[in-house]
PDB file of C-alpha atoms in Angstrom:
ATOM      1  CA  MET D   1     131.846 104.524 130.389  1.00  0.00           C
ATOM      2  CA  GLY D   2     128.365 104.375 131.952  1.00  0.00           C
ATOM      3  CA  GLY D   3     126.396 106.997 133.736  1.00  0.00           C
ATOM      4  CA  SER D   4     123.955 109.587 132.588  1.00  0.00           C
ATOM      5  CA  LEU D   5     124.155 112.997 131.032  1.00  0.00           C
ATOM      6  CA  PHE D   6     121.505 115.632 130.722  1.00  0.00           C
ATOM      7  CA  TYR D   7     120.772 117.494 127.517  1.00  0.00           C
ATOM      8  CA  CYS D   8     118.513 120.364 126.565  1.00  0.00           C
ATOM      9  CA  SER D   9     115.629 119.134 124.451  1.00  0.00           C
ATOM     10  CA  ALA D  10     115.468 122.561 122.768  1.00  0.00           C
ATOM     11  CA  CYS D  11     119.083 123.042 121.642  1.00  0.00           C
ATOM     12  CA  GLY D  12     121.048 119.916 122.583  1.00  0.00           C
ATOM     13  CA  HIS D  13     123.349 121.590 125.128  1.00  0.00           C
ATOM     14  CA  GLU D  14     124.884 118.900 127.361  1.00  0.00           C
ATOM     15  CA  SER D  15     125.516 118.947 131.108  1.00  0.00           C
ATOM     16  CA  PRO D  16     126.675 116.351 133.646  1.00  0.00           C
ATOM     17  CA  LYS D  17     123.822 117.444 135.936  1.00  0.00           C
ATOM     18  CA  TRP D  18     120.245 118.661 135.574  1.00  0.00           C
ATOM     19  CA  LEU D  19     119.909 122.430 135.109  1.00  0.00           C
ATOM     20  CA  GLY D  20     116.793 124.515 135.555  1.00  0.00           C
ATOM     21  CA  GLN D  21     117.697 126.914 132.753  1.00  0.00           C
ATOM     22  CA  CYS D  22     119.762 125.970 129.719  1.00  0.00           C
ATOM     23  CA  PRO D  23     122.877 128.150 129.391  1.00  0.00           C
ATOM     24  CA  GLY D  24     122.882 127.444 125.654  1.00  0.00           C
ATOM     25  CA  CYS D  25     119.453 128.740 124.684  1.00  0.00           C
ATOM     26  CA  GLY D  26     117.886 130.093 127.876  1.00  0.00           C
ATOM     27  CA  GLU D  27     114.942 127.642 127.921  1.00  0.00           C
ATOM     28  CA  TRP D  28     113.559 126.682 131.337  1.00  0.00           C
ATOM     29  CA  ASN D  29     113.002 123.064 132.431  1.00  0.00           C
ATOM     30  CA  SER D  30     114.140 121.663 129.091  1.00  0.00           C
ATOM     31  CA  TYR D  31     116.840 119.280 130.399  1.00  0.00           C
ATOM     32  CA  VAL D  32     116.206 115.548 130.064  1.00  0.00           C
ATOM     33  CA  GLU D  33     118.316 112.635 131.265  1.00  0.00           C
ATOM     34  CA  ALA D  34     119.787 110.032 128.916  1.00  0.00           C
ATOM     35  CA  PRO D  35     122.510 107.402 129.130  1.00  0.00           C
ATOM     36  CA  ALA D  36     125.880 109.041 128.456  1.00  0.00           C
ATOM     37  CA  SER D  37     126.461 106.746 125.487  1.00  0.00           C
ATOM     38  CA  ARG D  38     123.333 108.089 123.739  1.00  0.00           C
ATOM     39  CA  VAL D  39     123.806 111.848 124.234  1.00  0.00           C
ATOM     40  CA  ARG D  40     125.533 113.716 121.447  1.00  0.00           C
ATOM     41  CA  LYS D  41     124.543 117.208 120.385  1.00  0.00           C
ATOM     42  CA  SER D  42     124.565 116.317 116.721  1.00  0.00           C
ATOM     43  CA  ALA D  43     122.251 113.335 117.222  1.00  0.00           C
ATOM     44  CA  ALA D  44     120.077 114.455 120.156  1.00  0.00           C
ATOM     45  CA  VAL D  45     118.460 117.464 118.527  1.00  0.00           C
ATOM     46  CA  PRO D  46     118.470 118.524 114.888  1.00  0.00           C
ATOM     47  CA  SER D  47     120.717 121.500 114.303  1.00  0.00           C
ATOM     48  CA  ARG D  48     119.130 124.917 113.901  1.00  0.00           C
ATOM     49  CA  GLY D  49     122.291 126.289 112.296  1.00  0.00           C
ATOM     50  CA  ALA D  50     123.384 126.380 108.702  1.00  0.00           C
ATOM     51  CA  PRO D  51     123.170 123.141 106.740  1.00  0.00           C
ATOM     52  CA  ALA D  52     126.338 121.230 105.837  1.00  0.00           C
ATOM     53  CA  VAL D  53     128.031 122.530 102.710  1.00  0.00           C
ATOM     54  CA  ALA D  54     130.432 120.645 100.467  1.00  0.00           C
ATOM     55  CA  ILE D  55     133.888 122.203 100.649  1.00  0.00           C
ATOM     56  CA  THR D  56     133.933 122.611  96.875  1.00  0.00           C
ATOM     57  CA  ASP D  57     130.799 124.777  97.103  1.00  0.00           C
ATOM     58  CA  ALA D  58     132.135 126.816 100.023  1.00  0.00           C
ATOM     59  CA  ALA D  59     135.442 127.513  98.286  1.00  0.00           C
ATOM     60  CA  ALA D  60     133.608 128.847  95.222  1.00  0.00           C
ATOM     61  CA  THR D  61     132.143 131.825  97.078  1.00  0.00           C
ATOM     62  CA  PRO D  62     134.774 134.260  98.382  1.00  0.00           C
ATOM     63  CA  THR D  63     133.882 136.063 101.595  1.00  0.00           C
ATOM     64  CA  ALA D  64     134.076 139.846 101.670  1.00  0.00           C
ATOM     65  CA  ARG D  65     136.507 141.038 104.313  1.00  0.00           C
ATOM     66  CA  SER D  66     136.186 144.134 106.471  1.00  0.00           C
ATOM     67  CA  ALA D  67     139.102 146.475 107.004  1.00  0.00           C
ATOM     68  CA  SER D  68     140.322 146.472 110.602  1.00  0.00           C
ATOM     69  CA  GLY D  69     141.517 150.047 110.371  1.00  0.00           C
ATOM     70  CA  LEU D  70     145.171 148.998 110.616  1.00  0.00           C
ATOM     71  CA  GLU D  71     146.806 148.450 107.229  1.00  0.00           C
ATOM     72  CA  GLY D  72     149.518 146.107 108.531  1.00  0.00           C
ATOM     73  CA  LEU D  73     147.009 143.880 110.325  1.00  0.00           C
ATOM     74  CA  ASP D  74     144.765 143.733 107.262  1.00  0.00           C
ATOM     75  CA  ARG D  75     147.763 142.632 105.189  1.00  0.00           C
ATOM     76  CA  VAL D  76     148.603 139.847 107.681  1.00  0.00           C
ATOM     77  CA  LEU D  77     144.946 138.724 107.712  1.00  0.00           C
ATOM     78  CA  GLY D  78     144.819 138.417 103.940  1.00  0.00           C
ATOM     79  CA  GLY D  79     142.795 141.561 103.364  1.00  0.00           C
ATOM     80  CA  GLY D  80     140.948 142.190 106.614  1.00  0.00           C
ATOM     81  CA  LEU D  81     138.583 140.603 109.098  1.00  0.00           C
ATOM     82  CA  VAL D  82     136.212 137.850 107.960  1.00  0.00           C
ATOM     83  CA  PRO D  83     132.661 138.508 109.231  1.00  0.00           C
ATOM     84  CA  GLY D  84     131.577 135.885 111.765  1.00  0.00           C
ATOM     85  CA  SER D  85     135.061 134.514 112.269  1.00  0.00           C
ATOM     86  CA  LEU D  86     137.125 134.233 115.419  1.00  0.00           C
ATOM     87  CA  LEU D  87     140.671 135.546 115.514  1.00  0.00           C
ATOM     88  CA  LEU D  88     143.049 134.185 118.153  1.00  0.00           C
ATOM     89  CA  LEU D  89     145.831 136.594 119.060  1.00  0.00           C
ATOM     90  CA  ALA D  90     148.620 134.998 121.090  1.00  0.00           C
ATOM     91  CA  GLY D  91     152.068 136.003 122.250  1.00  0.00           C
ATOM     92  CA  GLU D  92     154.363 136.645 125.171  1.00  0.00           C
ATOM     93  CA  PRO D  93     153.157 138.953 127.953  1.00  0.00           C
ATOM     94  CA  GLY D  94     153.814 142.630 127.349  1.00  0.00           C
ATOM     95  CA  ILE D  95     154.287 142.555 123.569  1.00  0.00           C
ATOM     96  CA  GLY D  96     151.178 144.636 122.831  1.00  0.00           C
ATOM     97  CA  LYS D  97     148.295 142.218 122.209  1.00  0.00           C
ATOM     98  CA  SER D  98     145.814 144.250 124.277  1.00  0.00           C
ATOM     99  CA  THR D  99     147.080 147.484 122.759  1.00  0.00           C
ATOM    100  CA  LEU D 100     146.611 146.114 119.237  1.00  0.00           C
ATOM    101  CA  VAL D 101     143.083 144.903 120.014  1.00  0.00           C
ATOM    102  CA  LEU D 102     142.159 148.261 121.537  1.00  0.00           C
ATOM    103  CA  GLN D 103     143.486 150.069 118.453  1.00  0.00           C
ATOM    104  CA  VAL D 104     141.426 147.813 116.176  1.00  0.00           C
ATOM    105  CA  ALA D 105     138.346 148.299 118.368  1.00  0.00           C
ATOM    106  CA  ALA D 106     138.780 152.083 118.204  1.00  0.00           C
ATOM    107  CA  ALA D 107     139.211 152.028 114.417  1.00  0.00           C
ATOM    108  CA  LEU D 108     136.126 149.837 113.981  1.00  0.00           C
ATOM    109  CA  ALA D 109     134.080 152.011 116.346  1.00  0.00           C
ATOM    110  CA  ALA D 110     135.029 155.093 114.360  1.00  0.00           C
ATOM    111  CA  SER D 111     134.189 153.551 110.987  1.00  0.00           C
ATOM    112  CA  ALA D 112     131.547 150.887 111.562  1.00  0.00           C
ATOM    113  CA  GLY D 113     129.758 151.705 114.802  1.00  0.00           C
ATOM    114  CA  PRO D 114     129.609 150.287 118.325  1.00  0.00           C
ATOM    115  CA  VAL D 115     132.225 147.764 119.464  1.00  0.00           C
ATOM    116  CA  VAL D 116     132.211 145.761 122.693  1.00  0.00           C
ATOM    117  CA  TYR D 117     135.629 145.216 124.282  1.00  0.00           C
ATOM    118  CA  VAL D 118     135.557 142.261 126.686  1.00  0.00           C
ATOM    119  CA  THR D 119     138.501 141.419 128.904  1.00  0.00           C
ATOM    120  CA  GLY D 120     139.014 138.999 131.734  1.00  0.00           C
ATOM    121  CA  GLU D 121     142.443 140.238 132.739  1.00  0.00           C
ATOM    122  CA  GLU D 122     142.111 144.000 133.060  1.00  0.00           C
ATOM    123  CA  SER D 123     139.752 146.322 134.871  1.00  0.00           C
ATOM    124  CA  ALA D 124     137.657 148.852 132.989  1.00  0.00           C
ATOM    125  CA  GLU D 125     139.927 151.561 134.446  1.00  0.00           C
ATOM    126  CA  GLN D 126     143.052 149.900 133.010  1.00  0.00           C
ATOM    127  CA  VAL D 127     141.452 149.631 129.571  1.00  0.00           C
ATOM    128  CA  ALA D 128     140.314 153.272 129.739  1.00  0.00           C
ATOM    129  CA  LEU D 129     143.813 154.387 130.757  1.00  0.00           C
ATOM    130  CA  ARG D 130     145.374 152.571 127.801  1.00  0.00           C
ATOM    131  CA  GLY D 131     142.661 153.887 125.495  1.00  0.00           C
ATOM    132  CA  SER D 132     143.358 157.416 126.685  1.00  0.00           C
ATOM    133  CA  ARG D 133     147.099 157.038 125.987  1.00  0.00           C
ATOM    134  CA  LEU D 134     146.318 155.745 122.493  1.00  0.00           C
ATOM    135  CA  ALA D 135     143.605 158.329 121.791  1.00  0.00           C
ATOM    136  CA  ALA D 136     141.334 155.327 121.257  1.00  0.00           C
ATOM    137  CA  LEU D 137     138.352 156.174 123.433  1.00  0.00           C
ATOM    138  CA  HIS D 138     134.907 155.892 121.878  1.00  0.00           C
ATOM    139  CA  PRO D 139     131.675 155.651 123.856  1.00  0.00           C
TER     140      PRO D 139
END
């Protein structure tokens, strides 16, 4: 599989074409060309993230969880939300996924501060209408 790829010399972000600004780190004119067989994020640029940790060391330190504001959801999540984690909520259309997320966002906004609700399927007006019905509107 020949060809070339471009990667950001600042963060290692890969692209099939040259880019003026890296979408990964925002650096300008940092993309360089390399044979596709040689470009790999892990090898191209040293990671700036957390170092690798042995699983035995990671398991020894329990992570504090944050209450979502909904007792049933916290129970299902094993005690609440894990800071820095990603939660995938899936299900059939119309079963209440967006409603549940809006309720959690409202509870977190009331207890912990600002929350950003991002959606690609609904307009801001639709979210506000649902939030109004649920009494879940916070600035």
